[in-house]
């Protein structure tokens, strides 16, 4: 018997048959994620229902040195959960549910396969907010969110997923279960091992349970959109909001080409003229009067050239629909998307530099810029349909990621590295740091069975 046959025979001997799926019975959604990288059908799909089953599965695979790819909601954008030929996929979809909401500690204990939207709704029903929010909220699973250290719209106020996690349960490659569950913010008992697994994309261990930190429900939220004369004014407006009203719930910046498409696809009239240099959409929990006064002052000094404040939840949704044009990229474009992070003061110069290089090397390109600059995050999307065939994907990747490295930025702000960005990680990570990452991988997964080919070579 070959490797996979030996492993499968042992799995069938130890496990209930319902936990093992093979061949054509494997749903195609386990072949690839939203990046459409691959796709590849795994040889076997494992569907554990308990941590003990995950432990048994990994122990068997480790004994046979059989590669395993952990999978969540398959909403990733970097190919991090996509199997290779010969891999076994381990899906956490049947390990879903909220185990406890502790109102005194303001925590929620959940299984890794629980959908983000389910967590948000349960928190709201208990009088709390779980602030992580992504457009994939209805499909993504919290285990995947943690494994990729997801970002989202509310990072400016609440931080990344890493900041929302107090405790974890993790199964190591050899089947050992690490109980790192914890409800306390202060816990200085040696190395904070859970941080090794947050953002590791399933390469060091499989997350099975988590203790999440909840926040108070915000008060009245006001949504506004502003037109600005330049990028410096976007930074200035953010600082004014933080000083006079408080850190906003969200702060989204859109360059003109993105705004124009967002308006067109929204199906609503443009909230602001479409010929302005820059647009900002933000949410504030301060008083409406204070916000109106701030915007009046900004218009008086020319820092804001135009503004609209939503007068109802419906109007707020219409404003957000402009920013959420990204949901239609895959249907309307052939998108090559970049999820970048740069020092805030470098973002405008980076865009100008990229635009000049793209104009010179790829005339006729259609490139959109948008992002949550408050957390240094910038998204760049190039429509490959606007370029000659065959699309120069490698050349575009080299151009963008080299420019990021030149400004000491990150090749991934919130989507992870996966398979798609692995070869560009050196633009943001020093050789010494890469060596330490490899040492960690060797320590936690000496046989290299967990998500091989992802994050690091």
JSON list of C-alpha atoms in Angstrom, two decimals, residues 270-391:
[
{"chain": "A", "resi": 270, "resn": "UNK", "atom": "CA", "xyz": [-23.86, 59.28, -6.01]},
{"chain": "A", "resi": 271, "resn": "UNK", "atom": "CA", "xyz": [-23.79, 60.58, -2.41]},
{"chain": "A", "resi": 272, "resn": "UNK", "atom": "CA", "xyz": [-21.01, 63.00, -3.41]},
{"chain": "A", "resi": 273, "resn": "UNK", "atom": "CA", "xyz": [-19.70, 64.28, -6.77]},
{"chain": "A", "resi": 274, "resn": "UNK", "atom": "CA", "xyz": [-17.51, 61.73, -8.53]},
{"chain": "A", "resi": 275, "resn": "UNK", "atom": "CA", "xyz": [-14.69, 64.11, -9.50]},
{"chain": "A", "resi": 276, "resn": "UNK", "atom": "CA", "xyz": [-12.99, 64.53, -6.12]},
{"chain": "A", "resi": 277, "resn": "UNK", "atom": "CA", "xyz": [-9.41, 63.38, -5.39]},
{"chain": "A", "resi": 278, "resn": "UNK", "atom": "CA", "xyz": [-10.29, 61.21, -2.38]},
{"chain": "A", "resi": 279, "resn": "UNK", "atom": "CA", "xyz": [-13.23, 59.88, -0.36]},
{"chain": "A", "resi": 280, "resn": "UNK", "atom": "CA", "xyz": [-13.56, 58.72, 3.23]},
{"chain": "A", "resi": 281, "resn": "UNK", "atom": "CA", "xyz": [-16.38, 56.66, 4.74]},
{"chain": "A", "resi": 282, "resn": "UNK", "atom": "CA", "xyz": [-16.40, 56.48, 8.53]},
{"chain": "A", "resi": 283, "resn": "UNK", "atom": "CA", "xyz": [-18.53, 55.56, 11.52]},
{"chain": "A", "resi": 284, "resn": "UNK", "atom": "CA", "xyz": [-18.45, 57.56, 14.74]},
{"chain": "A", "resi": 285, "resn": "UNK", "atom": "CA", "xyz": [-20.01, 56.81, 18.10]},
{"chain": "A", "resi": 286, "resn": "UNK", "atom": "CA", "xyz": [-19.79, 60.41, 19.27]},
{"chain": "A", "resi": 287, "resn": "UNK", "atom": "CA", "xyz": [-22.69, 62.83, 19.36]},
{"chain": "A", "resi": 288, "resn": "UNK", "atom": "CA", "xyz": [-24.19, 63.93, 16.05]},
{"chain": "A", "resi": 289, "resn": "UNK", "atom": "CA", "xyz": [-23.83, 67.57, 17.05]},
{"chain": "A", "resi": 290, "resn": "UNK", "atom": "CA", "xyz": [-20.10, 67.19, 17.70]},
{"chain": "A", "resi": 291, "resn": "UNK", "atom": "CA", "xyz": [-19.62, 65.51, 14.34]},
{"chain": "A", "resi": 292, "resn": "UNK", "atom": "CA", "xyz": [-21.57, 68.19, 12.51]},
{"chain": "A", "resi": 293, "resn": "UNK", "atom": "CA", "xyz": [-19.43, 70.86, 14.19]},
{"chain": "A", "resi": 294, "resn": "UNK", "atom": "CA", "xyz": [-16.23, 69.07, 13.27]},
{"chain": "A", "resi": 295, "resn": "UNK", "atom": "CA", "xyz": [-17.27, 68.71, 9.61]},
{"chain": "A", "resi": 296, "resn": "UNK", "atom": "CA", "xyz": [-18.35, 72.34, 9.47]},
{"chain": "A", "resi": 297, "resn": "UNK", "atom": "CA", "xyz": [-14.93, 73.40, 10.73]},
{"chain": "A", "resi": 298, "resn": "UNK", "atom": "CA", "xyz": [-13.20, 71.10, 8.23]},
{"chain": "A", "resi": 299, "resn": "UNK", "atom": "CA", "xyz": [-15.24, 72.49, 5.36]},
{"chain": "A", "resi": 300, "resn": "UNK", "atom": "CA", "xyz": [-14.42, 76.00, 6.50]},
{"chain": "A", "resi": 301, "resn": "UNK", "atom": "CA", "xyz": [-10.67, 75.34, 6.34]},
{"chain": "A", "resi": 302, "resn": "UNK", "atom": "CA", "xyz": [-10.91, 73.35, 3.08]},
{"chain": "A", "resi": 303, "resn": "UNK", "atom": "CA", "xyz": [-9.75, 70.12, 4.69]},
{"chain": "A", "resi": 304, "resn": "UNK", "atom": "CA", "xyz": [-13.08, 68.61, 3.63]},
{"chain": "A", "resi": 305, "resn": "UNK", "atom": "CA", "xyz": [-14.60, 69.76, 0.35]},
{"chain": "A", "resi": 306, "resn": "UNK", "atom": "CA", "xyz": [-17.98, 68.04, 0.70]},
{"chain": "A", "resi": 307, "resn": "UNK", "atom": "CA", "xyz": [-19.72, 65.71, 3.14]},
{"chain": "A", "resi": 308, "resn": "UNK", "atom": "CA", "xyz": [-22.91, 63.77, 3.74]},
{"chain": "A", "resi": 309, "resn": "UNK", "atom": "CA", "xyz": [-24.11, 62.37, 7.05]},
{"chain": "A", "resi": 310, "resn": "UNK", "atom": "CA", "xyz": [-26.55, 59.45, 6.98]},
{"chain": "A", "resi": 311, "resn": "UNK", "atom": "CA", "xyz": [-29.92, 60.45, 8.44]},
{"chain": "A", "resi": 312, "resn": "UNK", "atom": "CA", "xyz": [-31.17, 56.87, 8.81]},
{"chain": "A", "resi": 313, "resn": "UNK", "atom": "CA", "xyz": [-29.91, 53.28, 8.93]},
{"chain": "A", "resi": 314, "resn": "UNK", "atom": "CA", "xyz": [-31.05, 52.88, 5.32]},
{"chain": "A", "resi": 315, "resn": "UNK", "atom": "CA", "xyz": [-28.91, 55.82, 4.20]},
{"chain": "A", "resi": 316, "resn": "UNK", "atom": "CA", "xyz": [-25.99, 54.43, 6.17]},
{"chain": "A", "resi": 317, "resn": "UNK", "atom": "CA", "xyz": [-26.34, 51.10, 4.32]},
{"chain": "A", "resi": 318, "resn": "UNK", "atom": "CA", "xyz": [-26.42, 52.94, 1.00]},
{"chain": "A", "resi": 319, "resn": "UNK", "atom": "CA", "xyz": [-23.16, 54.68, 1.85]},
{"chain": "A", "resi": 320, "resn": "UNK", "atom": "CA", "xyz": [-21.56, 51.39, 2.86]},
{"chain": "A", "resi": 321, "resn": "UNK", "atom": "CA", "xyz": [-22.73, 49.79, -0.37]},
{"chain": "A", "resi": 322, "resn": "UNK", "atom": "CA", "xyz": [-20.27, 52.02, -2.24]},
{"chain": "A", "resi": 323, "resn": "UNK", "atom": "CA", "xyz": [-17.37, 50.62, -0.20]},
{"chain": "A", "resi": 324, "resn": "UNK", "atom": "CA", "xyz": [-18.67, 47.06, -0.47]},
{"chain": "A", "resi": 325, "resn": "UNK", "atom": "CA", "xyz": [-18.28, 47.00, -4.25]},
{"chain": "A", "resi": 326, "resn": "UNK", "atom": "CA", "xyz": [-15.46, 44.55, -3.54]},
{"chain": "A", "resi": 327, "resn": "UNK", "atom": "CA", "xyz": [-18.09, 41.82, -3.18]},
{"chain": "A", "resi": 328, "resn": "UNK", "atom": "CA", "xyz": [-18.66, 41.98, -6.95]},
{"chain": "A", "resi": 329, "resn": "UNK", "atom": "CA", "xyz": [-15.03, 42.02, -8.05]},
{"chain": "A", "resi": 330, "resn": "UNK", "atom": "CA", "xyz": [-14.92, 38.32, -8.88]},
{"chain": "A", "resi": 331, "resn": "UNK", "atom": "CA", "xyz": [-18.12, 38.52, -10.93]},
{"chain": "A", "resi": 332, "resn": "UNK", "atom": "CA", "xyz": [-17.28, 41.69, -12.86]},
{"chain": "A", "resi": 333, "resn": "UNK", "atom": "CA", "xyz": [-13.46, 41.54, -13.07]},
{"chain": "A", "resi": 334, "resn": "UNK", "atom": "CA", "xyz": [-10.63, 39.11, -13.36]},
{"chain": "A", "resi": 335, "resn": "UNK", "atom": "CA", "xyz": [-9.10, 40.56, -10.19]},
{"chain": "A", "resi": 336, "resn": "UNK", "atom": "CA", "xyz": [-5.51, 40.36, -9.07]},
{"chain": "A", "resi": 337, "resn": "UNK", "atom": "CA", "xyz": [-5.79, 41.67, -5.52]},
{"chain": "A", "resi": 338, "resn": "UNK", "atom": "CA", "xyz": [-3.11, 42.82, -3.10]},
{"chain": "A", "resi": 339, "resn": "UNK", "atom": "CA", "xyz": [-3.63, 43.07, 0.65]},
{"chain": "A", "resi": 340, "resn": "UNK", "atom": "CA", "xyz": [-0.83, 45.35, 1.82]},
{"chain": "A", "resi": 341, "resn": "UNK", "atom": "CA", "xyz": [0.27, 47.26, 4.87]},
{"chain": "A", "resi": 342, "resn": "UNK", "atom": "CA", "xyz": [2.46, 50.35, 4.80]},
{"chain": "A", "resi": 343, "resn": "UNK", "atom": "CA", "xyz": [3.44, 53.07, 7.25]},
{"chain": "A", "resi": 344, "resn": "UNK", "atom": "CA", "xyz": [0.59, 55.59, 7.10]},
{"chain": "A", "resi": 345, "resn": "UNK", "atom": "CA", "xyz": [2.86, 58.36, 5.90]},
{"chain": "A", "resi": 346, "resn": "UNK", "atom": "CA", "xyz": [4.04, 56.24, 2.95]},
{"chain": "A", "resi": 347, "resn": "UNK", "atom": "CA", "xyz": [0.68, 55.18, 1.51]},
{"chain": "A", "resi": 348, "resn": "UNK", "atom": "CA", "xyz": [0.11, 58.12, -0.83]},
{"chain": "A", "resi": 349, "resn": "UNK", "atom": "CA", "xyz": [3.68, 58.06, -2.19]},
{"chain": "A", "resi": 350, "resn": "UNK", "atom": "CA", "xyz": [3.41, 54.29, -2.64]},
{"chain": "A", "resi": 351, "resn": "UNK", "atom": "CA", "xyz": [0.25, 54.67, -4.74]},
{"chain": "A", "resi": 352, "resn": "UNK", "atom": "CA", "xyz": [1.81, 57.38, -6.89]},
{"chain": "A", "resi": 353, "resn": "UNK", "atom": "CA", "xyz": [4.92, 55.25, -7.43]},
{"chain": "A", "resi": 354, "resn": "UNK", "atom": "CA", "xyz": [2.90, 52.15, -8.33]},
{"chain": "A", "resi": 355, "resn": "UNK", "atom": "CA", "xyz": [0.63, 54.09, -10.66]},
{"chain": "A", "resi": 356, "resn": "UNK", "atom": "CA", "xyz": [3.59, 55.56, -12.52]},
{"chain": "A", "resi": 357, "resn": "UNK", "atom": "CA", "xyz": [5.21, 52.14, -12.94]},
{"chain": "A", "resi": 358, "resn": "UNK", "atom": "CA", "xyz": [1.96, 50.52, -14.02]},
{"chain": "A", "resi": 359, "resn": "UNK", "atom": "CA", "xyz": [1.25, 53.30, -16.53]},
{"chain": "A", "resi": 360, "resn": "UNK", "atom": "CA", "xyz": [4.72, 52.88, -17.98]},
{"chain": "A", "resi": 361, "resn": "UNK", "atom": "CA", "xyz": [4.84, 49.08, -18.16]},
{"chain": "A", "resi": 362, "resn": "UNK", "atom": "CA", "xyz": [1.18, 48.15, -18.62]},
{"chain": "A", "resi": 363, "resn": "UNK", "atom": "CA", "xyz": [-0.65, 50.89, -20.57]},
{"chain": "A", "resi": 364, "resn": "UNK", "atom": "CA", "xyz": [-4.41, 50.58, -20.30]},
{"chain": "A", "resi": 365, "resn": "UNK", "atom": "CA", "xyz": [-4.35, 48.85, -16.92]},
{"chain": "A", "resi": 366, "resn": "UNK", "atom": "CA", "xyz": [-7.35, 49.29, -14.65]},
{"chain": "A", "resi": 367, "resn": "UNK", "atom": "CA", "xyz": [-6.22, 49.53, -11.03]},
{"chain": "A", "resi": 368, "resn": "UNK", "atom": "CA", "xyz": [-8.25, 50.41, -7.95]},
{"chain": "A", "resi": 369, "resn": "UNK", "atom": "CA", "xyz": [-6.96, 51.61, -4.58]},
{"chain": "A", "resi": 370, "resn": "UNK", "atom": "CA", "xyz": [-8.88, 51.52, -1.30]},
{"chain": "A", "resi": 371, "resn": "UNK", "atom": "CA", "xyz": [-8.28, 50.56, 2.31]},
{"chain": "A", "resi": 372, "resn": "UNK", "atom": "CA", "xyz": [-8.47, 51.12, 6.04]},
{"chain": "A", "resi": 373, "resn": "UNK", "atom": "CA", "xyz": [-5.52, 53.54, 6.27]},
{"chain": "A", "resi": 374, "resn": "UNK", "atom": "CA", "xyz": [-6.13, 54.01, 9.98]},
{"chain": "A", "resi": 375, "resn": "UNK", "atom": "CA", "xyz": [-4.51, 50.60, 10.52]},
{"chain": "A", "resi": 376, "resn": "UNK", "atom": "CA", "xyz": [-1.95, 51.08, 7.70]},
{"chain": "A", "resi": 377, "resn": "UNK", "atom": "CA", "xyz": [-3.89, 48.72, 5.43]},
{"chain": "A", "resi": 378, "resn": "UNK", "atom": "CA", "xyz": [-4.16, 49.31, 1.69]},
{"chain": "A", "resi": 379, "resn": "UNK", "atom": "CA", "xyz": [-5.86, 47.13, -0.93]},
{"chain": "A", "resi": 380, "resn": "UNK", "atom": "CA", "xyz": [-4.85, 47.26, -4.57]},
{"chain": "A", "resi": 381, "resn": "UNK", "atom": "CA", "xyz": [-6.89, 45.44, -7.22]},
{"chain": "A", "resi": 382, "resn": "UNK", "atom": "CA", "xyz": [-5.84, 45.16, -10.86]},
{"chain": "A", "resi": 383, "resn": "UNK", "atom": "CA", "xyz": [-8.38, 43.92, -13.41]},
{"chain": "A", "resi": 384, "resn": "UNK", "atom": "CA", "xyz": [-6.47, 41.40, -15.51]},
{"chain": "A", "resi": 385, "resn": "UNK", "atom": "CA", "xyz": [-9.08, 41.81, -18.24]},
{"chain": "A", "resi": 386, "resn": "UNK", "atom": "CA", "xyz": [-7.61, 45.27, -18.86]},
{"chain": "A", "resi": 387, "resn": "UNK", "atom": "CA", "xyz": [-4.20, 43.77, -19.70]},
{"chain": "A", "resi": 388, "resn": "UNK", "atom": "CA", "xyz": [-2.98, 41.83, -22.73]},
{"chain": "A", "resi": 389, "resn": "UNK", "atom": "CA", "xyz": [-3.14, 38.04, -22.77]},
{"chain": "A", "resi": 390, "resn": "UNK", "atom": "CA", "xyz": [-1.51, 36.16, -21.21]},
{"chain": "A", "resi": 391, "resn": "UNK", "atom": "CA", "xyz": [-1.83, 38.29, -18.10]}
]
